[in-house]
Coordinates of C-alpha atoms and ligand atoms in Angstrom, one line a residue:
M1 CA 32.5 45.4 23.1
S2 CA 32.9 44.0 19.6
P3 CA 36.3 43.8 18.1
S4 CA 36.5 45.1 14.6
Y5 CA 37.8 42.7 12.0
S6 CA 39.4 43.6 8.8
L7 CA 37.1 43.7 5.8
L8 CA 39.7 41.9 3.7
A9 CA 41.1 38.4 4.2
V10 CA 42.1 37.6 7.7
A11 CA 43.6 34.2 8.2
S12 CA 42.9 33.6 11.8
L13 CA 40.9 35.7 14.2
A14 CA 41.2 35.7 17.9
L15 CA 37.8 36.5 19.2
C16 CA 37.2 38.3 22.5
L17 CA 40.3 40.4 22.4
P18 CA 40.6 42.0 25.8
V19 CA 39.8 45.7 25.6
T20 CA 42.8 47.8 26.5
N21 CA 43.7 51.4 26.7
G22 CA 40.5 52.8 28.0
L23 CA 39.7 56.4 27.8
A24 CA 39.5 59.0 25.2
I25 CA 40.7 62.4 26.3
A26 CA 38.8 65.3 24.8
T27 CA 41.4 68.0 24.3
N28 CA 42.2 70.6 21.6
D29 CA 45.8 69.7 20.6
S30 CA 47.6 72.1 18.4
Y31 CA 49.3 69.2 16.6
L32 CA 46.0 68.3 14.9
E33 CA 46.6 69.3 11.4
Y34 CA 43.0 69.4 10.5
A35 CA 42.5 72.9 11.8
A36 CA 44.8 74.3 9.1
A37 CA 43.8 72.5 6.0
V38 CA 42.3 74.3 3.0
Y39 CA 40.6 72.0 0.5
S40 CA 39.3 72.1 -3.1
L41 CA 36.9 69.7 -4.7
K42 CA 38.5 66.9 -6.8
D43 CA 35.6 64.5 -7.4
T44 CA 31.9 64.2 -6.9
Y45 CA 30.2 60.9 -7.0
N46 CA 26.4 60.9 -7.2
S47 CA 23.5 59.3 -9.1
A48 CA 24.8 60.7 -12.4
N49 CA 28.2 58.9 -12.4
F50 CA 28.3 56.5 -9.4
F51 CA 27.9 53.3 -11.3
S52 CA 30.4 54.3 -14.0
S53 CA 32.9 55.3 -11.4
F54 CA 32.6 52.4 -9.0
S55 CA 33.0 48.7 -10.0
L56 CA 31.2 45.8 -8.6
F57 CA 33.2 43.1 -6.9
S58 CA 32.5 39.5 -7.8
G59 CA 33.7 36.3 -6.3
A60 CA 33.7 34.9 -2.8
D61 CA 33.6 37.4 0.1
P62 CA 37.1 37.8 1.5
T63 CA 35.5 38.1 4.9
G64 CA 33.8 34.7 4.6
G65 CA 30.3 36.1 4.5
F66 CA 27.1 34.2 3.5
V67 CA 26.8 36.6 0.5
N68 CA 26.5 36.2 -3.2
Y69 CA 28.1 39.4 -4.5
Q70 CA 26.7 40.3 -7.9
G71 CA 29.5 41.3 -10.3
S72 CA 27.4 42.4 -13.2
L73 CA 25.8 45.8 -13.1
S74 CA 23.0 44.9 -15.5
S75 CA 22.0 41.8 -13.5
A76 CA 22.2 43.8 -10.3
Q77 CA 19.9 46.4 -11.8
S78 CA 17.4 43.9 -13.2
A79 CA 17.4 42.1 -9.8
G80 CA 16.5 45.4 -8.1
L81 CA 19.7 45.5 -6.1
V82 CA 20.9 48.9 -7.5
N83 CA 19.2 51.9 -8.9
T84 CA 19.6 55.7 -9.2
N85 CA 15.9 56.7 -8.7
N86 CA 15.3 60.2 -7.3
N87 CA 18.9 61.2 -7.9
Q88 CA 20.1 58.9 -5.2
V89 CA 22.4 55.9 -5.4
Y90 CA 20.5 52.8 -4.0
M91 CA 22.6 49.6 -3.2
G92 CA 20.5 46.9 -1.5
V93 CA 20.3 43.2 -1.0
D94 CA 17.9 40.5 -2.1
H95 CA 15.0 40.6 0.4
T96 CA 12.5 38.3 -1.4
S97 CA 14.3 35.0 -2.0
T98 CA 14.2 32.2 0.6
L99 CA 17.6 30.5 0.2
S100 CA 19.2 27.2 1.2
T101 CA 22.1 27.4 3.6
S102 CA 24.0 25.4 1.0
S103 CA 23.6 28.2 -1.5
A104 CA 26.3 30.8 -2.2
G105 CA 24.5 33.2 0.1
R106 CA 22.2 36.2 -0.1
P107 CA 22.6 38.4 -3.2
S108 CA 24.2 41.8 -2.4
I109 CA 26.8 44.1 -3.9
R110 CA 30.2 45.4 -2.9
V111 CA 31.6 48.4 -4.9
S112 CA 35.0 50.0 -5.1
S113 CA 35.9 53.4 -6.7
N114 CA 37.8 53.0 -9.9
K115 CA 40.0 55.9 -8.7
A116 CA 42.4 55.6 -5.8
Y117 CA 43.4 58.4 -3.4
T118 CA 46.3 59.3 -1.1
H119 CA 45.2 61.9 1.4
G120 CA 42.0 63.9 1.2
L121 CA 38.8 64.9 2.8
F122 CA 36.0 62.5 1.9
I123 CA 32.5 63.8 2.6
A124 CA 29.7 61.2 2.3
D125 CA 26.1 62.5 2.4
I126 CA 24.1 59.3 3.1
A127 CA 20.2 59.2 3.3
H128 CA 20.0 55.6 4.5
M129 CA 22.4 52.8 5.5
P130 CA 21.7 49.1 6.2
G131 CA 19.7 49.0 9.5
S132 CA 20.8 47.3 12.7
I133 CA 19.6 43.9 11.6
C134 CA 20.6 40.4 12.8
G135 CA 22.9 38.7 10.4
T136 CA 24.1 41.9 8.6
W137 CA 27.6 43.5 8.4
P138 CA 27.6 46.7 6.4
A139 CA 30.6 48.9 5.8
Y140 CA 31.8 52.1 4.2
W141 CA 35.6 52.1 4.0
L142 CA 38.7 52.8 2.1
V143 CA 41.4 50.3 1.3
G144 CA 44.9 50.4 -0.4
P145 CA 46.8 47.8 -2.5
N146 CA 48.4 44.6 -1.3
W147 CA 46.5 44.6 1.9
P148 CA 47.5 45.4 4.6
A149 CA 50.4 47.3 3.0
G150 CA 48.3 50.2 1.6
G151 CA 46.2 50.3 4.8
E152 CA 42.5 50.3 5.4
I153 CA 40.2 53.0 6.9
D154 CA 36.8 51.8 8.1
I155 CA 34.6 54.8 8.5
I156 CA 31.2 53.1 9.1
E157 CA 31.0 49.5 10.3
G158 CA 29.1 47.3 12.6
V159 CA 27.2 44.0 12.8
N160 CA 23.9 42.6 13.8
T161 CA 21.8 44.9 16.1
Q162 CA 24.7 47.3 16.8
S163 CA 23.4 50.8 17.3
T164 CA 26.6 52.9 17.4
N165 CA 29.4 53.1 14.9
D166 CA 32.8 51.4 15.1
I167 CA 35.7 53.2 13.3
T168 CA 38.9 51.3 12.7
L169 CA 42.3 51.4 10.9
H170 CA 44.3 48.4 9.7
T171 CA 47.9 48.5 8.6
S172 CA 51.1 46.5 8.2
A173 CA 53.3 46.2 11.3
G174 CA 54.8 49.3 12.8
C175 CA 51.9 51.7 13.2
S176 CA 50.2 52.5 16.5
I177 CA 48.1 55.5 17.2
N178 CA 46.6 57.5 20.1
I179 CA 43.2 59.2 19.9
S180 CA 44.0 62.4 21.9
G181 CA 41.7 65.1 20.6
S182 CA 38.7 62.9 20.0
Q183 CA 35.2 63.6 21.3
G184 CA 34.3 62.2 24.7
G185 CA 32.5 58.8 24.4
T186 CA 35.0 57.5 21.9
V187 CA 36.9 54.6 23.4
L188 CA 40.0 53.0 21.9
S189 CA 39.9 49.2 21.8
N190 CA 43.4 48.7 20.6
S191 CA 46.2 51.2 19.7
N192 CA 48.3 48.8 17.5
C193 CA 46.9 49.0 13.9
N194 CA 48.9 46.0 12.7
A195 CA 46.4 43.8 10.9
G196 CA 48.6 40.8 11.9
N197 CA 47.6 41.5 15.4
A198 CA 44.7 39.1 15.5
G199 CA 43.1 40.9 12.6
N200 CA 41.8 43.6 14.9
G201 CA 43.6 46.7 13.8
C202 CA 43.3 49.8 15.9
G203 CA 39.7 50.9 16.4
V204 CA 37.3 52.8 18.5
T205 CA 33.8 52.3 19.6
T206 CA 31.6 55.5 19.6
T207 CA 28.5 56.7 21.4
T208 CA 27.4 59.4 18.8
A209 CA 23.6 59.3 18.6
N210 CA 21.9 58.6 15.3
A211 CA 25.2 57.9 13.5
Y212 CA 24.7 54.2 12.7
G213 CA 22.1 51.7 11.6
T214 CA 18.4 51.9 12.4
S215 CA 18.7 55.1 14.4
F216 CA 20.7 56.8 11.7
N217 CA 17.9 55.9 9.2
N218 CA 15.0 56.9 11.6
N219 CA 16.7 60.3 12.0
G220 CA 17.0 60.9 8.3
G221 CA 20.6 59.9 7.7
G222 CA 23.5 62.4 7.8
V223 CA 27.0 63.3 6.6
Y224 CA 30.3 61.6 7.5
A225 CA 33.5 63.5 6.9
M226 CA 36.8 61.6 6.9
Q227 CA 40.1 63.6 6.7
W228 CA 43.3 61.8 6.0
E229 CA 46.6 63.6 6.0
T230 CA 50.2 63.0 7.0
S231 CA 49.3 63.7 10.6
G232 CA 46.5 61.2 10.9
V233 CA 42.9 60.2 10.2
Y234 CA 40.0 62.1 11.6
V235 CA 36.2 61.4 11.4
W236 CA 33.2 63.7 12.0
F237 CA 29.5 63.1 11.7
W238 CA 26.4 65.3 11.6
P239 CA 22.8 64.4 11.1
H240 CA 21.0 66.2 8.3
G241 CA 19.9 69.6 9.6
S242 CA 23.1 70.1 11.6
V243 CA 25.6 69.9 8.7
P244 CA 28.1 72.8 8.8
A245 CA 27.3 75.5 6.2
D246 CA 30.8 75.3 4.8
I247 CA 30.1 71.7 3.7
T248 CA 26.7 72.5 2.2
N249 CA 28.4 75.5 0.4
G250 CA 31.0 73.2 -1.0
A251 CA 34.0 74.9 0.8
P252 CA 34.7 72.7 3.8
V253 CA 37.0 74.1 6.5
T254 CA 37.8 71.3 8.9
G255 CA 39.1 73.7 11.5
N256 CA 35.6 75.0 12.0
W257 CA 34.0 71.8 13.0
G258 CA 35.3 71.2 16.5
L259 CA 36.6 67.9 17.8
P260 CA 36.2 64.9 15.5
I261 CA 34.4 61.8 16.8
V262 CA 37.9 60.2 16.5
A263 CA 41.4 61.6 15.8
F264 CA 43.7 58.8 15.0
N265 CA 47.0 60.6 15.5
G266 CA 50.1 59.1 13.7
G267 CA 53.1 61.2 14.7
S268 CA 56.2 59.5 15.9
T269 CA 54.4 56.1 16.5
C270 CA 52.9 55.8 13.0
A271 CA 54.3 57.1 9.8
V272 CA 50.9 57.5 8.2
D273 CA 52.2 58.1 4.7
S274 CA 54.0 54.8 4.6
H275 CA 51.1 52.8 6.0
F276 CA 48.2 54.4 4.0
Y277 CA 48.2 55.1 0.3
S278 CA 46.4 54.7 -3.0
Q279 CA 43.1 53.7 -1.4
Q280 CA 39.8 53.0 -3.1
I281 CA 36.4 53.9 -1.6
V282 CA 34.3 50.8 -0.8
F283 CA 30.6 50.2 0.1
D284 CA 29.3 46.7 0.9
T285 CA 26.7 44.8 2.8
T286 CA 27.7 41.3 3.7
F287 CA 26.1 38.7 6.0
C288 CA 27.5 36.6 8.9
G289 CA 31.1 35.7 8.1
Q290 CA 34.2 36.6 10.2
W291 CA 32.4 39.2 12.3
A292 CA 28.6 39.1 12.3
G293 CA 28.7 35.3 12.1
A294 CA 31.5 34.9 14.6
V295 CA 29.6 36.8 17.3
W296 CA 26.1 35.5 16.4
G297 CA 26.1 32.9 19.2
S298 CA 26.9 35.4 21.9
S299 CA 24.6 38.1 20.4
S300 CA 20.9 38.9 21.1
C301 CA 20.2 37.5 17.7
S302 CA 21.2 33.9 18.6
G303 CA 17.7 32.8 19.5
L304 CA 16.3 33.6 16.1
A305 CA 17.8 30.6 14.3
S306 CA 20.3 27.8 14.7
S307 CA 23.0 29.8 13.0
C308 CA 23.6 33.2 11.4
N309 CA 23.6 31.6 7.9
A310 CA 20.3 29.8 8.6
Y311 CA 18.7 33.1 9.7
V312 CA 19.9 35.0 6.6
A313 CA 18.9 32.2 4.3
G314 CA 15.4 31.7 5.7
N315 CA 14.2 35.3 6.4
P316 CA 14.4 37.4 3.3
S317 CA 12.0 40.1 4.5
A318 CA 14.2 40.8 7.5
F319 CA 16.6 42.5 5.0
Q320 CA 14.3 45.1 3.4
Q321 CA 16.1 47.8 5.2
S322 CA 19.6 46.5 4.4
Y323 CA 20.3 49.1 1.8
W324 CA 22.6 52.1 1.2
L325 CA 21.0 55.2 -0.2
I326 CA 23.7 57.8 -1.0
N327 CA 23.1 61.4 -2.0
S328 CA 26.8 62.1 -2.8
I329 CA 30.4 61.5 -2.0
K330 CA 32.7 64.4 -2.5
V331 CA 36.4 64.1 -2.4
Y332 CA 38.5 67.2 -1.6
Q333 CA 42.2 67.5 -1.6
Q334 CA 44.6 70.3 -0.5
Ligands
NAG401 C1 41.6 74.7 18.9 O1 41.9 75.9 19.6 C2 42.3 77.0 18.7 C3 42.7 78.1 19.6 O2 41.7 78.4 20.6 C4 41.1 77.2 17.8 O3 41.4 78.3 16.9 C5 40.8 76.0 17.0 O4 39.7 76.2 16.2 C6 40.5 74.8 18.0 N1 40.4 73.6 17.2 C7 39.4 72.8 17.4 C8 39.4 71.6 16.5 O5 38.6 72.9 18.3
NAG402 C1 49.4 61.6 20.4 O1 50.0 61.6 19.2 C2 50.5 62.9 18.9 C3 51.1 62.8 17.5 O2 52.1 61.9 17.5 C4 51.5 63.4 19.9 O3 51.9 64.7 19.6 C5 50.8 63.4 21.2 O4 51.8 63.8 22.2 C6 50.3 62.0 21.6 N1 49.5 62.2 22.8 C7 49.5 61.3 23.7 C8 48.6 61.6 24.9 O5 50.3 60.3 23.7

């Protein structure tokens, strides 16, 4: 089982953290606030406004990736890394250049919403995500200021040939969660969300089919909903074709959706509002680094090249499917 590392700077990482805490219990607990929430639409991000509402990150990857993040939108456009063809938001990586391992890394982008949010229901309709490809580490997440003070919510994340999604929270000290009320198949790796705890945060592995990587893409993508309120953080997923009508009608009612993939319950063990605030929405695709690179040697990818960086540098065409294609992201609040 892969530990989930923070997407921001992590000083030292203890690999191979033993998995604790075992089982998810599928129950319908009345304390789950999501059943009661009524939401209205605050922001829609789509091909019409995405690149004027999100900013490109430049500089070295805080997670140590072999990536050359392009900070200029016009250069990213002319390099074919981003476009808004067919009313969709495309964010890809360079898949034609053979690089040297001494280069800055493979060109890619990382974007953050200019607007920050506290609480809300974030509904991402995604047509394609980076595939389950050796060397890659894609993520869709939210992050607050002064990490880890403002917290981090990792909604979609994985590395290398991973086929199912990992969902993780990172906080400052003093927040631990339980996942009572999650779907069966969701397994808690660590209940302590403290990012100082070996960088792992509190996260789950999931078994939801077609919800990550290559299988997500082959099945035509889908919709992720993340609800964040005082009581906790909850995540649902549906493939296209099974999305609840209240979502497609623009009037989501979380109480109609049944159990989430994961319910991260705060309550008396985590004051959610003091650990999660003012978060920006982020998408990125990085390579190797503190997670994909750290587990390369023990992964099924290890035979492909002498190192993760060497594989990523030398095999551009492997990364043709390493792109996000987003229909929309809608942010609702109560
Ligand atoms: C939990 O049970 C109540 C009462 O049966 C029901 O109204 C509610 O929709 C259920 N919530 C979920 C998330 O299944
Ligand atoms: C999980 O957390 C909620 C919210 O704090 C709490 O009400 C519930 O009793 C906890 N469940 C378990 C099994 O610890």
